[in-house]
mmCIF file of C-alpha atoms and ligand atoms in Angstrom:
data_model
loop_
_atom_site.group_PDB
_atom_site.id
_atom_site.type_symbol
_atom_site.label_atom_id
_atom_site.label_comp_id
_atom_site.label_asym_id
_atom_site.label_seq_id
_atom_site.Cartn_x
_atom_site.Cartn_y
_atom_site.Cartn_z
ATOM 1 C CA MET Z 1 41.268 24.267 -35.512
ATOM 2 C CA ALA Z 2 41.480 25.292 -31.851
ATOM 3 C CA ASP Z 3 39.489 28.470 -32.501
ATOM 4 C CA ALA Z 4 37.525 27.650 -35.629
ATOM 5 C CA PRO Z 5 33.804 28.398 -35.228
ATOM 6 C CA VAL Z 6 31.658 25.687 -33.688
ATOM 7 C CA ASP Z 7 27.912 25.056 -33.723
ATOM 8 C CA THR Z 8 27.514 24.865 -29.943
ATOM 9 C CA VAL Z 9 29.497 25.617 -26.806
ATOM 10 C CA ALA Z 10 28.623 23.795 -23.585
ATOM 11 C CA SER Z 11 30.037 24.328 -20.095
ATOM 12 C CA VAL Z 12 30.339 21.493 -17.630
ATOM 13 C CA PRO Z 13 32.587 20.819 -14.608
ATOM 14 C CA VAL Z 14 34.077 17.604 -16.009
ATOM 15 C CA ALA Z 15 34.474 16.493 -19.637
ATOM 16 C CA VAL Z 16 35.203 12.793 -20.051
ATOM 17 C CA VAL Z 17 36.888 11.366 -23.144
ATOM 18 C CA GLY Z 18 35.899 7.711 -23.434
ATOM 19 C CA ALA Z 19 32.529 6.080 -22.729
ATOM 20 C CA GLY Z 20 33.786 2.659 -21.695
ATOM 21 C CA PRO Z 21 33.101 1.409 -18.175
ATOM 22 C CA ALA Z 22 35.688 3.760 -16.605
ATOM 23 C CA GLY Z 23 34.322 6.937 -18.221
ATOM 24 C CA LEU Z 24 30.686 6.025 -17.629
ATOM 25 C CA MET Z 25 31.182 4.916 -14.026
ATOM 26 C CA LEU Z 26 33.019 8.159 -13.288
ATOM 27 C CA ALA Z 27 30.152 10.142 -14.839
ATOM 28 C CA HIS Z 28 27.678 8.090 -12.796
ATOM 29 C CA ARG Z 29 29.532 8.694 -9.525
ATOM 30 C CA LEU Z 30 29.897 12.420 -10.205
ATOM 31 C CA GLY Z 31 26.269 12.653 -11.310
ATOM 32 C CA ARG Z 32 25.121 11.177 -7.998
ATOM 33 C CA ALA Z 33 26.959 14.009 -6.261
ATOM 34 C CA GLY Z 34 25.275 16.601 -8.476
ATOM 35 C CA VAL Z 35 28.294 17.259 -10.731
ATOM 36 C CA GLY Z 36 27.577 17.417 -14.462
ATOM 37 C CA THR Z 37 29.651 15.676 -17.105
ATOM 38 C CA ILE Z 38 29.690 15.288 -20.857
ATOM 39 C CA VAL Z 39 31.125 11.977 -22.045
ATOM 40 C CA LEU Z 40 32.414 11.412 -25.588
ATOM 41 C CA ASP Z 41 33.425 8.304 -27.488
ATOM 42 C CA THR Z 42 34.560 7.730 -31.040
ATOM 43 C CA ARG Z 43 32.849 4.338 -31.064
ATOM 44 C CA THR Z 44 29.123 3.852 -31.451
ATOM 45 C CA ARG Z 45 27.189 2.347 -28.569
ATOM 46 C CA ARG Z 46 26.647 -0.756 -30.689
ATOM 47 C CA GLU Z 47 30.381 -1.135 -31.353
ATOM 48 C CA ILE Z 48 31.192 -1.053 -27.656
ATOM 49 C CA GLU Z 49 28.352 -3.441 -26.800
ATOM 50 C CA THR Z 50 29.510 -6.032 -29.278
ATOM 51 C CA THR Z 51 33.228 -6.013 -28.466
ATOM 52 C CA GLN Z 52 33.930 -9.018 -26.257
ATOM 53 C CA ARG Z 53 35.993 -8.220 -23.198
ATOM 54 C CA ALA Z 54 36.833 -10.005 -19.969
ATOM 55 C CA GLY Z 55 34.216 -11.186 -17.551
ATOM 56 C CA ILE Z 56 35.352 -11.282 -13.934
ATOM 57 C CA LEU Z 57 34.420 -8.618 -11.387
ATOM 58 C CA GLU Z 58 35.710 -8.300 -7.864
ATOM 59 C CA ALA Z 59 32.977 -8.559 -5.244
ATOM 60 C CA ASP Z 60 33.616 -4.911 -4.295
ATOM 61 C CA VAL Z 61 33.077 -3.769 -7.885
ATOM 62 C CA ALA Z 62 29.888 -5.825 -8.147
ATOM 63 C CA ARG Z 63 28.648 -4.337 -4.854
ATOM 64 C CA ASP Z 64 29.421 -0.803 -6.062
ATOM 65 C CA LEU Z 65 27.372 -1.323 -9.238
ATOM 66 C CA VAL Z 66 24.392 -2.337 -7.133
ATOM 67 C CA GLU Z 67 24.819 0.054 -4.210
ATOM 68 C CA THR Z 68 25.485 3.188 -6.264
ATOM 69 C CA GLY Z 69 22.296 2.441 -8.175
ATOM 70 C CA VAL Z 70 23.739 1.562 -11.591
ATOM 71 C CA SER Z 71 21.765 -1.680 -11.749
ATOM 72 C CA ASP Z 72 21.111 -4.843 -9.782
ATOM 73 C CA ARG Z 73 21.011 -6.966 -12.943
ATOM 74 C CA ILE Z 74 24.320 -8.541 -11.947
ATOM 75 C CA LEU Z 75 22.529 -10.210 -9.025
ATOM 76 C CA ARG Z 76 20.167 -11.933 -11.470
ATOM 77 C CA ASP Z 77 22.273 -12.487 -14.594
ATOM 78 C CA GLY Z 78 25.749 -12.721 -13.019
ATOM 79 C CA HIS Z 79 27.252 -15.803 -11.427
ATOM 80 C CA GLU Z 80 29.032 -15.665 -8.116
ATOM 81 C CA HIS Z 81 32.157 -17.837 -8.147
ATOM 82 C CA GLU Z 82 33.606 -18.843 -4.812
ATOM 83 C CA GLY Z 83 36.703 -20.284 -6.385
ATOM 84 C CA THR Z 84 38.518 -21.158 -9.567
ATOM 85 C CA GLU Z 85 40.305 -24.158 -10.992
ATOM 86 C CA LEU Z 86 43.954 -24.424 -11.927
ATOM 87 C CA ARG Z 87 44.609 -27.397 -14.199
ATOM 88 C CA PHE Z 88 48.102 -28.686 -14.790
ATOM 89 C CA GLY Z 89 49.839 -32.023 -15.185
ATOM 90 C CA GLY Z 90 46.458 -33.206 -16.443
ATOM 91 C CA ARG Z 91 44.755 -32.696 -13.054
ATOM 92 C CA ALA Z 92 42.297 -30.242 -11.554
ATOM 93 C CA HIS Z 93 43.101 -28.182 -8.455
ATOM 94 C CA ARG Z 94 40.409 -25.967 -6.999
ATOM 95 C CA ILE Z 95 41.305 -22.760 -5.197
ATOM 96 C CA HIS Z 96 38.494 -21.952 -2.789
ATOM 97 C CA PHE Z 97 38.645 -18.137 -2.503
ATOM 98 C CA LYS Z 98 35.745 -17.890 -0.112
ATOM 99 C CA ALA Z 99 37.208 -20.341 2.386
ATOM 100 C CA LEU Z 100 40.690 -18.862 2.126
ATOM 101 C CA VAL Z 101 40.055 -15.112 2.112
ATOM 102 C CA GLY Z 102 36.313 -14.755 2.624
ATOM 103 C CA GLU Z 103 35.680 -13.223 -0.827
ATOM 104 C CA SER Z 104 34.279 -14.386 -4.133
ATOM 105 C CA VAL Z 105 34.225 -12.921 -7.642
ATOM 106 C CA TRP Z 106 31.392 -12.413 -10.115
ATOM 107 C CA LEU Z 107 31.298 -13.676 -13.666
ATOM 108 C CA TYR Z 108 29.544 -10.824 -15.438
ATOM 109 C CA PRO Z 109 30.839 -9.769 -18.864
ATOM 110 C CA GLN Z 110 32.270 -6.296 -19.304
ATOM 111 C CA THR Z 111 29.818 -5.745 -22.157
ATOM 112 C CA ASP Z 112 26.983 -6.117 -19.635
ATOM 113 C CA VAL Z 113 28.688 -3.709 -17.249
ATOM 114 C CA PHE Z 114 28.843 -1.251 -20.142
ATOM 115 C CA ILE Z 115 25.161 -1.760 -21.046
ATOM 116 C CA ASP Z 116 24.107 -1.225 -17.422
ATOM 117 C CA LEU Z 117 26.172 1.951 -17.162
ATOM 118 C CA ALA Z 118 25.012 3.354 -20.501
ATOM 119 C CA ASP Z 119 21.377 2.636 -19.543
ATOM 120 C CA ALA Z 120 21.909 4.273 -16.143
ATOM 121 C CA ARG Z 121 23.322 7.416 -17.794
ATOM 122 C CA GLU Z 122 20.268 7.593 -20.037
ATOM 123 C CA ARG Z 123 17.876 6.985 -17.139
ATOM 124 C CA ASP Z 124 19.591 9.658 -15.026
ATOM 125 C CA GLY Z 125 19.680 12.228 -17.824
ATOM 126 C CA GLY Z 126 23.478 12.149 -18.253
ATOM 127 C CA THR Z 127 24.993 13.345 -21.518
ATOM 128 C CA VAL Z 128 26.960 10.805 -23.546
ATOM 129 C CA HIS Z 129 27.832 11.305 -27.215
ATOM 130 C CA PHE Z 130 28.832 8.168 -29.078
ATOM 131 C CA GLY Z 131 30.294 8.030 -32.587
ATOM 132 C CA VAL Z 132 32.083 11.392 -32.425
ATOM 133 C CA ARG Z 133 35.275 12.161 -34.357
ATOM 134 C CA ASP Z 134 38.138 14.684 -34.556
ATOM 135 C CA THR Z 135 38.264 14.944 -30.754
ATOM 136 C CA GLU Z 136 40.747 17.580 -29.590
ATOM 137 C CA VAL Z 137 41.634 18.271 -25.981
ATOM 138 C CA LEU Z 138 42.967 21.803 -25.550
ATOM 139 C CA ASP Z 139 44.413 24.107 -22.894
ATOM 140 C CA ILE Z 140 45.006 21.403 -20.265
ATOM 141 C CA THR Z 141 47.764 23.421 -18.606
ATOM 142 C CA THR Z 142 45.196 26.119 -17.779
ATOM 143 C CA ASP Z 143 42.182 26.168 -15.439
ATOM 144 C CA ALA Z 144 39.857 26.230 -18.437
ATOM 145 C CA PRO Z 145 40.516 23.172 -20.604
ATOM 146 C CA ARG Z 146 38.341 22.608 -23.651
ATOM 147 C CA VAL Z 147 37.321 19.620 -25.715
ATOM 148 C CA ARG Z 148 36.252 20.029 -29.330
ATOM 149 C CA TYR Z 149 34.685 17.319 -31.459
ATOM 150 C CA THR Z 150 32.578 16.569 -34.494
ATOM 151 C CA ALA Z 151 29.289 14.849 -33.674
ATOM 152 C CA ALA Z 152 27.967 11.854 -35.602
ATOM 153 C CA ASP Z 153 25.792 14.242 -37.689
ATOM 154 C CA GLY Z 154 28.829 16.308 -38.758
ATOM 155 C CA SER Z 155 28.185 19.339 -36.511
ATOM 156 C CA ARG Z 156 31.095 20.841 -34.532
ATOM 157 C CA HIS Z 157 30.985 21.363 -30.764
ATOM 158 C CA GLU Z 158 33.061 22.706 -27.921
ATOM 159 C CA ILE Z 159 32.937 21.731 -24.250
ATOM 160 C CA ARG Z 160 34.392 24.119 -21.682
ATOM 161 C CA ALA Z 161 35.292 22.292 -18.512
ATOM 162 C CA ARG Z 162 37.238 22.681 -15.281
ATOM 163 C CA TYR Z 163 38.745 19.201 -15.626
ATOM 164 C CA VAL Z 164 39.130 16.744 -18.472
ATOM 165 C CA VAL Z 165 39.349 13.024 -17.779
ATOM 166 C CA GLY Z 166 41.086 10.783 -20.321
ATOM 167 C CA ALA Z 167 39.337 7.435 -20.003
ATOM 168 C CA ASP Z 168 39.951 6.607 -23.639
ATOM 169 C CA GLY Z 169 41.320 3.128 -23.307
ATOM 170 C CA SER Z 170 44.491 1.308 -24.248
ATOM 171 C CA ARG Z 171 44.969 3.353 -27.436
ATOM 172 C CA SER Z 172 44.461 6.607 -25.541
ATOM 173 C CA MET Z 173 45.138 9.862 -27.313
ATOM 174 C CA CYS Z 174 44.784 11.785 -24.036
ATOM 175 C CA ARG Z 175 47.890 10.210 -22.542
ATOM 176 C CA ASP Z 176 49.944 11.546 -25.477
ATOM 177 C CA LEU Z 177 49.071 15.065 -24.279
ATOM 178 C CA VAL Z 178 51.444 14.699 -21.343
ATOM 179 C CA PRO Z 179 54.645 16.147 -22.840
ATOM 180 C CA GLU Z 180 57.080 13.471 -23.904
ATOM 181 C CA GLU Z 181 59.905 14.806 -21.755
ATOM 182 C CA ARG Z 182 57.682 14.818 -18.664
ATOM 183 C CA ARG Z 183 56.186 11.358 -18.918
ATOM 184 C CA THR Z 184 57.562 7.863 -18.392
ATOM 185 C CA ARG Z 185 56.139 4.762 -20.000
ATOM 186 C CA TYR Z 186 56.838 1.405 -18.433
ATOM 187 C CA GLY Z 187 55.954 -1.816 -20.110
ATOM 188 C CA ARG Z 188 56.684 -5.113 -21.646
ATOM 189 C CA GLU Z 189 55.450 -7.149 -24.592
ATOM 190 C CA TYR Z 190 54.756 -10.881 -24.500
ATOM 191 C CA PRO Z 191 55.774 -13.400 -27.163
ATOM 192 C CA PHE Z 192 52.231 -14.822 -27.340
ATOM 193 C CA ALA Z 193 48.590 -13.760 -27.634
ATOM 194 C CA TRP Z 194 45.189 -15.254 -26.817
ATOM 195 C CA PHE Z 195 42.880 -16.802 -29.373
ATOM 196 C CA GLY Z 196 39.415 -16.030 -27.991
ATOM 197 C CA ILE Z 197 36.203 -17.737 -29.040
ATOM 198 C CA LEU Z 198 32.522 -17.605 -28.325
ATOM 199 C CA ALA Z 199 30.886 -20.981 -28.827
ATOM 200 C CA GLU Z 200 27.291 -22.099 -28.762
ATOM 201 C CA ALA Z 201 27.727 -24.936 -26.323
ATOM 202 C CA PRO Z 202 26.658 -25.898 -22.819
ATOM 203 C CA MET Z 203 28.905 -24.991 -19.874
ATOM 204 C CA SER Z 204 31.847 -27.320 -19.444
ATOM 205 C CA ALA Z 205 32.477 -26.363 -15.827
ATOM 206 C CA PRO Z 206 30.723 -24.360 -13.101
ATOM 207 C CA GLU Z 207 33.740 -22.063 -12.563
ATOM 208 C CA LEU Z 208 36.661 -20.791 -14.630
ATOM 209 C CA ILE Z 209 39.471 -23.170 -15.503
ATOM 210 C CA TYR Z 210 42.975 -21.783 -15.990
ATOM 211 C CA ALA Z 211 44.901 -24.566 -17.688
ATOM 212 C CA HIS Z 212 48.639 -24.991 -18.073
ATOM 213 C CA SER Z 213 49.865 -27.650 -20.484
ATOM 214 C CA GLU Z 214 53.013 -28.405 -22.380
ATOM 215 C CA HIS Z 215 51.111 -27.217 -25.482
ATOM 216 C CA GLY Z 216 50.388 -23.844 -23.891
ATOM 217 C CA PHE Z 217 47.771 -22.078 -21.796
ATOM 218 C CA ALA Z 218 43.975 -22.281 -22.093
ATOM 219 C CA LEU Z 219 41.161 -20.554 -20.192
ATOM 220 C CA ILE Z 220 37.657 -21.940 -19.992
ATOM 221 C CA SER Z 221 35.124 -19.260 -19.110
ATOM 222 C CA GLN Z 222 31.382 -18.925 -19.533
ATOM 223 C CA ARG Z 223 28.834 -16.417 -20.721
ATOM 224 C CA THR Z 224 25.373 -18.013 -20.449
ATOM 225 C CA GLU Z 225 23.899 -21.497 -20.205
ATOM 226 C CA ALA Z 226 24.140 -21.708 -23.997
ATOM 227 C CA VAL Z 227 27.172 -19.570 -24.921
ATOM 228 C CA GLN Z 228 30.703 -20.098 -23.673
ATOM 229 C CA ARG Z 229 33.880 -18.034 -23.787
ATOM 230 C CA MET Z 230 37.243 -19.754 -24.118
ATOM 231 C CA TYR Z 231 40.789 -18.775 -24.950
ATOM 232 C CA PHE Z 232 44.004 -20.530 -25.834
ATOM 233 C CA GLN Z 233 47.526 -19.244 -26.105
ATOM 234 C CA CYS Z 234 48.637 -18.625 -29.699
ATOM 235 C CA GLY Z 235 51.383 -16.758 -31.531
ATOM 236 C CA PRO Z 236 50.978 -12.958 -31.634
ATOM 237 C CA GLY Z 237 50.761 -12.991 -35.443
ATOM 238 C CA GLU Z 238 48.109 -15.739 -35.640
ATOM 239 C CA SER Z 239 45.276 -15.282 -38.128
ATOM 240 C CA VAL Z 240 41.721 -16.366 -37.232
ATOM 241 C CA ASP Z 241 41.156 -17.569 -40.790
ATOM 242 C CA ALA Z 242 43.645 -20.385 -40.272
ATOM 243 C CA TRP Z 243 41.444 -21.878 -37.559
ATOM 244 C CA SER Z 244 38.484 -24.116 -38.404
ATOM 245 C CA ASP Z 245 36.096 -25.134 -35.613
ATOM 246 C CA ASP Z 246 37.647 -28.619 -35.634
ATOM 247 C CA ARG Z 247 41.152 -27.280 -35.202
ATOM 248 C CA ILE Z 248 40.031 -24.958 -32.408
ATOM 249 C CA TRP Z 249 38.330 -27.740 -30.450
ATOM 250 C CA GLU Z 250 41.226 -30.122 -30.973
ATOM 251 C CA THR Z 251 43.611 -27.501 -29.588
ATOM 252 C CA LEU Z 252 41.419 -26.668 -26.606
ATOM 253 C CA GLN Z 253 40.758 -30.332 -25.786
ATOM 254 C CA ALA Z 254 44.488 -31.110 -25.879
ATOM 255 C CA ARG Z 255 45.205 -28.310 -23.437
ATOM 256 C CA VAL Z 256 42.709 -29.468 -20.838
ATOM 257 C CA ALA Z 257 43.162 -33.229 -21.337
ATOM 258 C CA GLY Z 258 44.162 -35.288 -18.332
ATOM 259 C CA GLU Z 259 43.991 -38.526 -16.434
ATOM 260 C CA ASP Z 260 40.518 -37.627 -15.119
ATOM 261 C CA GLY Z 261 39.226 -37.823 -18.712
ATOM 262 C CA PHE Z 262 37.895 -34.244 -18.606
ATOM 263 C CA ARG Z 263 36.500 -33.023 -21.942
ATOM 264 C CA LEU Z 264 35.023 -29.723 -23.046
ATOM 265 C CA LYS Z 265 31.478 -29.642 -24.370
ATOM 266 C CA GLU Z 266 31.770 -28.541 -27.993
ATOM 267 C CA GLY Z 267 29.514 -26.521 -30.267
ATOM 268 C CA PRO Z 268 29.658 -24.112 -33.213
ATOM 269 C CA VAL Z 269 32.228 -21.322 -32.828
ATOM 270 C CA VAL Z 270 30.360 -18.067 -33.463
ATOM 271 C CA GLU Z 271 33.179 -15.582 -32.896
ATOM 272 C CA LYS Z 272 36.968 -15.744 -33.121
ATOM 273 C CA THR Z 273 39.494 -13.026 -32.245
ATOM 274 C CA VAL Z 274 43.217 -12.881 -31.642
ATOM 275 C CA LEU Z 275 43.882 -10.707 -28.606
ATOM 276 C CA ARG Z 276 47.320 -9.236 -28.247
ATOM 277 C CA PHE Z 277 48.236 -7.875 -24.878
ATOM 278 C CA ARG Z 278 50.974 -6.157 -22.957
ATOM 279 C CA SER Z 279 51.831 -4.686 -19.605
ATOM 280 C CA PHE Z 280 51.878 -0.889 -19.619
ATOM 281 C CA VAL Z 281 51.868 2.046 -17.200
ATOM 282 C CA GLN Z 282 52.241 5.739 -17.921
ATOM 283 C CA GLU Z 283 53.211 8.170 -15.201
ATOM 284 C CA PRO Z 284 52.155 10.779 -14.327
ATOM 285 C CA MET Z 285 48.426 10.036 -14.405
ATOM 286 C CA ARG Z 286 47.650 13.753 -14.285
ATOM 287 C CA TRP Z 287 48.851 16.695 -16.302
ATOM 288 C CA GLY Z 288 47.469 20.118 -15.380
ATOM 289 C CA SER Z 289 43.704 19.922 -15.644
ATOM 290 C CA MET Z 290 43.698 16.503 -17.330
ATOM 291 C CA VAL Z 291 43.588 13.211 -15.446
ATOM 292 C CA LEU Z 292 43.935 9.700 -16.891
ATOM 293 C CA ALA Z 293 41.904 6.717 -15.702
ATOM 294 C CA GLY Z 294 41.732 3.014 -16.528
ATOM 295 C CA ASP Z 295 43.424 1.513 -19.586
ATOM 296 C CA ALA Z 296 44.482 4.957 -20.798
ATOM 297 C CA ALA Z 297 47.002 5.029 -17.953
ATOM 298 C CA HIS Z 298 47.718 1.319 -17.561
ATOM 299 C CA THR Z 299 46.957 -1.996 -19.186
ATOM 300 C CA VAL Z 300 47.543 -5.503 -17.899
ATOM 301 C CA PRO Z 301 47.535 -8.921 -19.563
ATOM 302 C CA PRO Z 302 44.080 -10.501 -19.181
ATOM 303 C CA THR Z 303 45.327 -13.527 -17.237
ATOM 304 C CA GLY Z 304 44.570 -12.165 -13.779
ATOM 305 C CA ALA Z 305 41.235 -10.548 -14.781
ATOM 306 C CA ARG Z 306 42.419 -7.266 -13.250
ATOM 307 C CA GLY Z 307 41.852 -4.702 -16.060
ATOM 308 C CA LEU Z 308 38.251 -3.659 -15.507
ATOM 309 C CA ASN Z 309 38.580 -3.943 -11.743
ATOM 310 C CA LEU Z 310 41.572 -1.649 -11.772
ATOM 311 C CA ALA Z 311 39.735 0.890 -13.921
ATOM 312 C CA MET Z 312 36.815 0.808 -11.492
ATOM 313 C CA HIS Z 313 39.151 1.450 -8.580
ATOM 314 C CA ASP Z 314 40.738 4.399 -10.425
ATOM 315 C CA VAL Z 315 37.384 6.086 -10.949
ATOM 316 C CA LYS Z 316 36.258 5.504 -7.382
ATOM 317 C CA VAL Z 317 39.323 7.367 -6.143
ATOM 318 C CA LEU Z 318 39.071 9.906 -8.952
ATOM 319 C CA ALA Z 319 35.419 10.742 -8.264
ATOM 320 C CA ASP Z 320 36.353 11.391 -4.640
ATOM 321 C CA VAL Z 321 39.295 13.687 -5.434
ATOM 322 C CA LEU Z 322 37.436 15.495 -8.238
ATOM 323 C CA LEU Z 323 34.538 16.285 -5.904
ATOM 324 C CA ARG Z 324 36.993 17.700 -3.393
ATOM 325 C CA ALA Z 325 38.880 19.601 -6.100
ATOM 326 C CA LEU Z 326 35.644 21.152 -7.368
ATOM 327 C CA GLY Z 327 34.656 22.044 -3.804
ATOM 328 C CA ARG Z 328 36.505 24.001 -1.172
ATOM 329 C CA GLU Z 329 39.853 22.203 -1.436
ATOM 330 C CA GLY Z 330 40.575 23.239 -5.006
ATOM 331 C CA GLY Z 331 43.026 21.659 -7.443
ATOM 332 C CA ALA Z 332 45.454 20.533 -4.730
ATOM 333 C CA ALA Z 333 43.017 17.725 -3.874
ATOM 334 C CA LEU Z 334 43.966 16.062 -7.176
ATOM 335 C CA ASP Z 335 47.512 15.468 -5.921
ATOM 336 C CA ALA Z 336 46.180 12.521 -3.924
ATOM 337 C CA TYR Z 337 44.912 10.698 -7.012
ATOM 338 C CA GLN Z 338 48.061 9.214 -8.463
ATOM 339 C CA PRO Z 339 49.550 7.796 -5.255
ATOM 340 C CA ARG Z 340 46.203 6.278 -4.245
ATOM 341 C CA ALA Z 341 45.583 4.766 -7.686
ATOM 342 C CA LEU Z 342 49.129 3.668 -8.443
ATOM 343 C CA GLN Z 343 49.631 1.436 -5.445
ATOM 344 C CA ARG Z 344 46.931 -0.880 -6.728
ATOM 345 C CA VAL Z 345 48.096 -0.475 -10.337
ATOM 346 C CA TRP Z 346 51.563 -1.825 -9.582
ATOM 347 C CA ARG Z 347 50.204 -4.614 -7.416
ATOM 348 C CA ALA Z 348 47.973 -5.613 -10.308
ATOM 349 C CA GLN Z 349 50.838 -5.274 -12.786
ATOM 350 C CA ASN Z 350 52.843 -7.681 -10.703
ATOM 351 C CA PHE Z 351 49.995 -10.153 -10.256
ATOM 352 C CA SER Z 352 48.999 -10.131 -13.939
ATOM 353 C CA TYR Z 353 52.596 -10.606 -15.023
ATOM 354 C CA TRP Z 354 53.104 -13.363 -12.456
ATOM 355 C CA MET Z 355 49.957 -15.260 -13.423
ATOM 356 C CA THR Z 356 50.751 -14.892 -17.132
ATOM 357 C CA ARG Z 357 54.247 -16.284 -16.634
ATOM 358 C CA LEU Z 358 52.946 -19.022 -14.352
ATOM 359 C CA LEU Z 359 50.546 -20.425 -16.928
ATOM 360 C CA HIS Z 360 51.901 -19.724 -20.426
ATOM 361 C CA THR Z 361 54.535 -21.654 -22.303
ATOM 362 C CA ALA Z 362 57.154 -19.288 -23.678
ATOM 363 C CA PRO Z 363 58.297 -20.069 -27.234
ATOM 364 C CA GLY Z 364 61.461 -22.136 -26.974
ATOM 365 C CA ALA Z 365 60.797 -23.141 -23.342
ATOM 366 C CA SER Z 366 63.132 -25.955 -22.287
ATOM 367 C CA ALA Z 367 62.215 -29.123 -20.410
ATOM 368 C CA PHE Z 368 63.704 -27.451 -17.328
ATOM 369 C CA ASP Z 369 61.467 -24.399 -17.775
ATOM 370 C CA LEU Z 370 58.390 -26.598 -17.979
ATOM 371 C CA ARG Z 371 59.317 -28.639 -14.899
ATOM 372 C CA ARG Z 372 60.111 -25.482 -12.943
ATOM 373 C CA GLN Z 373 56.712 -24.080 -13.901
ATOM 374 C CA LEU Z 374 55.018 -27.258 -12.655
ATOM 375 C CA GLY Z 375 56.991 -26.852 -9.425
ATOM 376 C CA GLU Z 376 55.702 -23.327 -9.066
ATOM 377 C CA LEU Z 377 52.121 -24.384 -9.791
ATOM 378 C CA ASP Z 378 52.482 -27.138 -7.218
ATOM 379 C CA ASN Z 379 53.676 -24.522 -4.718
ATOM 380 C CA VAL Z 380 50.604 -22.415 -5.477
ATOM 381 C CA VAL Z 381 47.990 -25.133 -5.085
ATOM 382 C CA GLY Z 382 49.858 -27.324 -2.600
ATOM 383 C CA THR Z 383 50.582 -24.783 0.119
ATOM 384 C CA ARG Z 384 48.133 -22.717 2.098
ATOM 385 C CA ALA Z 385 50.321 -19.646 1.553
ATOM 386 C CA GLY Z 386 50.252 -20.219 -2.215
ATOM 387 C CA ARG Z 387 46.504 -20.702 -2.399
ATOM 388 C CA THR Z 388 45.916 -17.708 -0.155
ATOM 389 C CA TYR Z 389 48.240 -15.526 -2.228
ATOM 390 C CA LEU Z 390 46.373 -16.347 -5.429
ATOM 391 C CA SER Z 391 42.983 -15.851 -3.750
ATOM 392 C CA GLU Z 392 43.903 -12.480 -2.279
ATOM 393 C CA GLN Z 393 45.281 -11.141 -5.516
ATOM 394 C CA TYR Z 394 42.526 -12.529 -7.731
ATOM 395 C CA THR Z 395 39.604 -11.336 -5.615
ATOM 396 C CA GLY Z 396 41.159 -7.868 -5.259
ATOM 397 C CA TRP Z 397 42.798 -6.088 -2.408
ATOM 398 C CA PRO Z 398 40.743 -4.603 0.376
ATOM 399 C CA ALA Z 399 40.348 -0.856 -0.132
ATOM 400 C CA SER Z 400 42.825 1.032 2.000
ATOM 401 C CA ALA Z 401 41.418 3.203 4.797
ATOM 402 C CA GLN Z 402 41.445 6.337 2.644
ATOM 403 C CA ASP Z 403 39.544 4.705 -0.220
HETATM 404 C C1 PHB D 1 36.464 -13.901 -19.640
HETATM 405 O O1 PHB D 1 35.482 -14.497 -19.174
HETATM 406 O O2 PHB D 1 36.440 -13.366 -20.753
HETATM 407 C C2 PHB D 1 37.738 -13.852 -18.850
HETATM 408 C C3 PHB D 1 37.742 -14.338 -17.552
HETATM 409 C C4 PHB D 1 38.931 -14.307 -16.819
HETATM 410 C C5 PHB D 1 40.083 -13.799 -17.384
HETATM 411 C C6 PHB D 1 40.066 -13.300 -18.677
HETATM 412 C C7 PHB D 1 38.901 -13.333 -19.413
HETATM 413 O O3 PHB D 1 41.246 -13.826 -16.670
#
């Protein structure tokens, strides 16, 4: 296959496998610096646009979308949140990020980030091929890696590049190209999943609510004035078919119920998905001429809303080192990528794990476990150090001097 005839051969400095936010933002950043890319994805644009993902952006990520010229739609359609609510013991506790650490976050769904980036690529004349198949990444231990693929119309193509970026998500095939004996995979599974819904209902709260209850975790998020996004902890093997609208609302209401009489505003459930998640990191993030970015190299549980933000940080650093590597510094410039990216990755791994454990009820949790958890939650909301810790981690870490 590696040398079978193809219909076209294209040459470009950087080939990108994966047209999610990480791949497209990298292409956008490189494009602004005059470096050409070709981006490939096995999914169609429509498939990516209609897959619900998380919705919280760090202020820095939101600023970068606007300031690098992707789009300023976030300023109109996004919602700036200066804090979030932790609910436990049947009571609400607001964490005021802005007052504590001077930052806020933006509620702006990842699907909208993707749409903005895909539109920006089109507007700027960038090349993105959706719906491709049989993608092969070849010769990554040389200075002339290649990517071969079959386009949606069945024609075969080859891209000759100087670097290949694997931004192909949590089921990455690029990361498997790092030889088994030279890579390390770190991770853990969780004994629960999230049941995610979209409901046609008014907003129940102006900001997100992360709720702990003896029945398990729930998260109340929003999409628009008329459509809401919510999640509740469920078993990893749960089937959506077993859940009627009534059962879903009963479960959600029980998890947010409290002495203040708070109730969610209900409406028809228009989408249901069970989301399994895990913590995962693969090192190294680079092998020869191939570099991994975003979920391909690391995934986090969704509880801390870190995933997309982390991917965006990766590609900011990666665009910088790739530009240097393609310029006078040469390939050695890429050595800086992993250490710069990984520091934030492990911070985010810790925070996502911590927040997941803080809020979920493990199967078989004892009365002691539950009380201890309430003690920890009380420490978080009841001490300035606790509130500040959560705020700093949730709004993202300031970029280090070199970033
Ligand atoms: C979402 O709005 O989908 C969302 C928000 C925060 C999270 C996870 C998901 O931590």
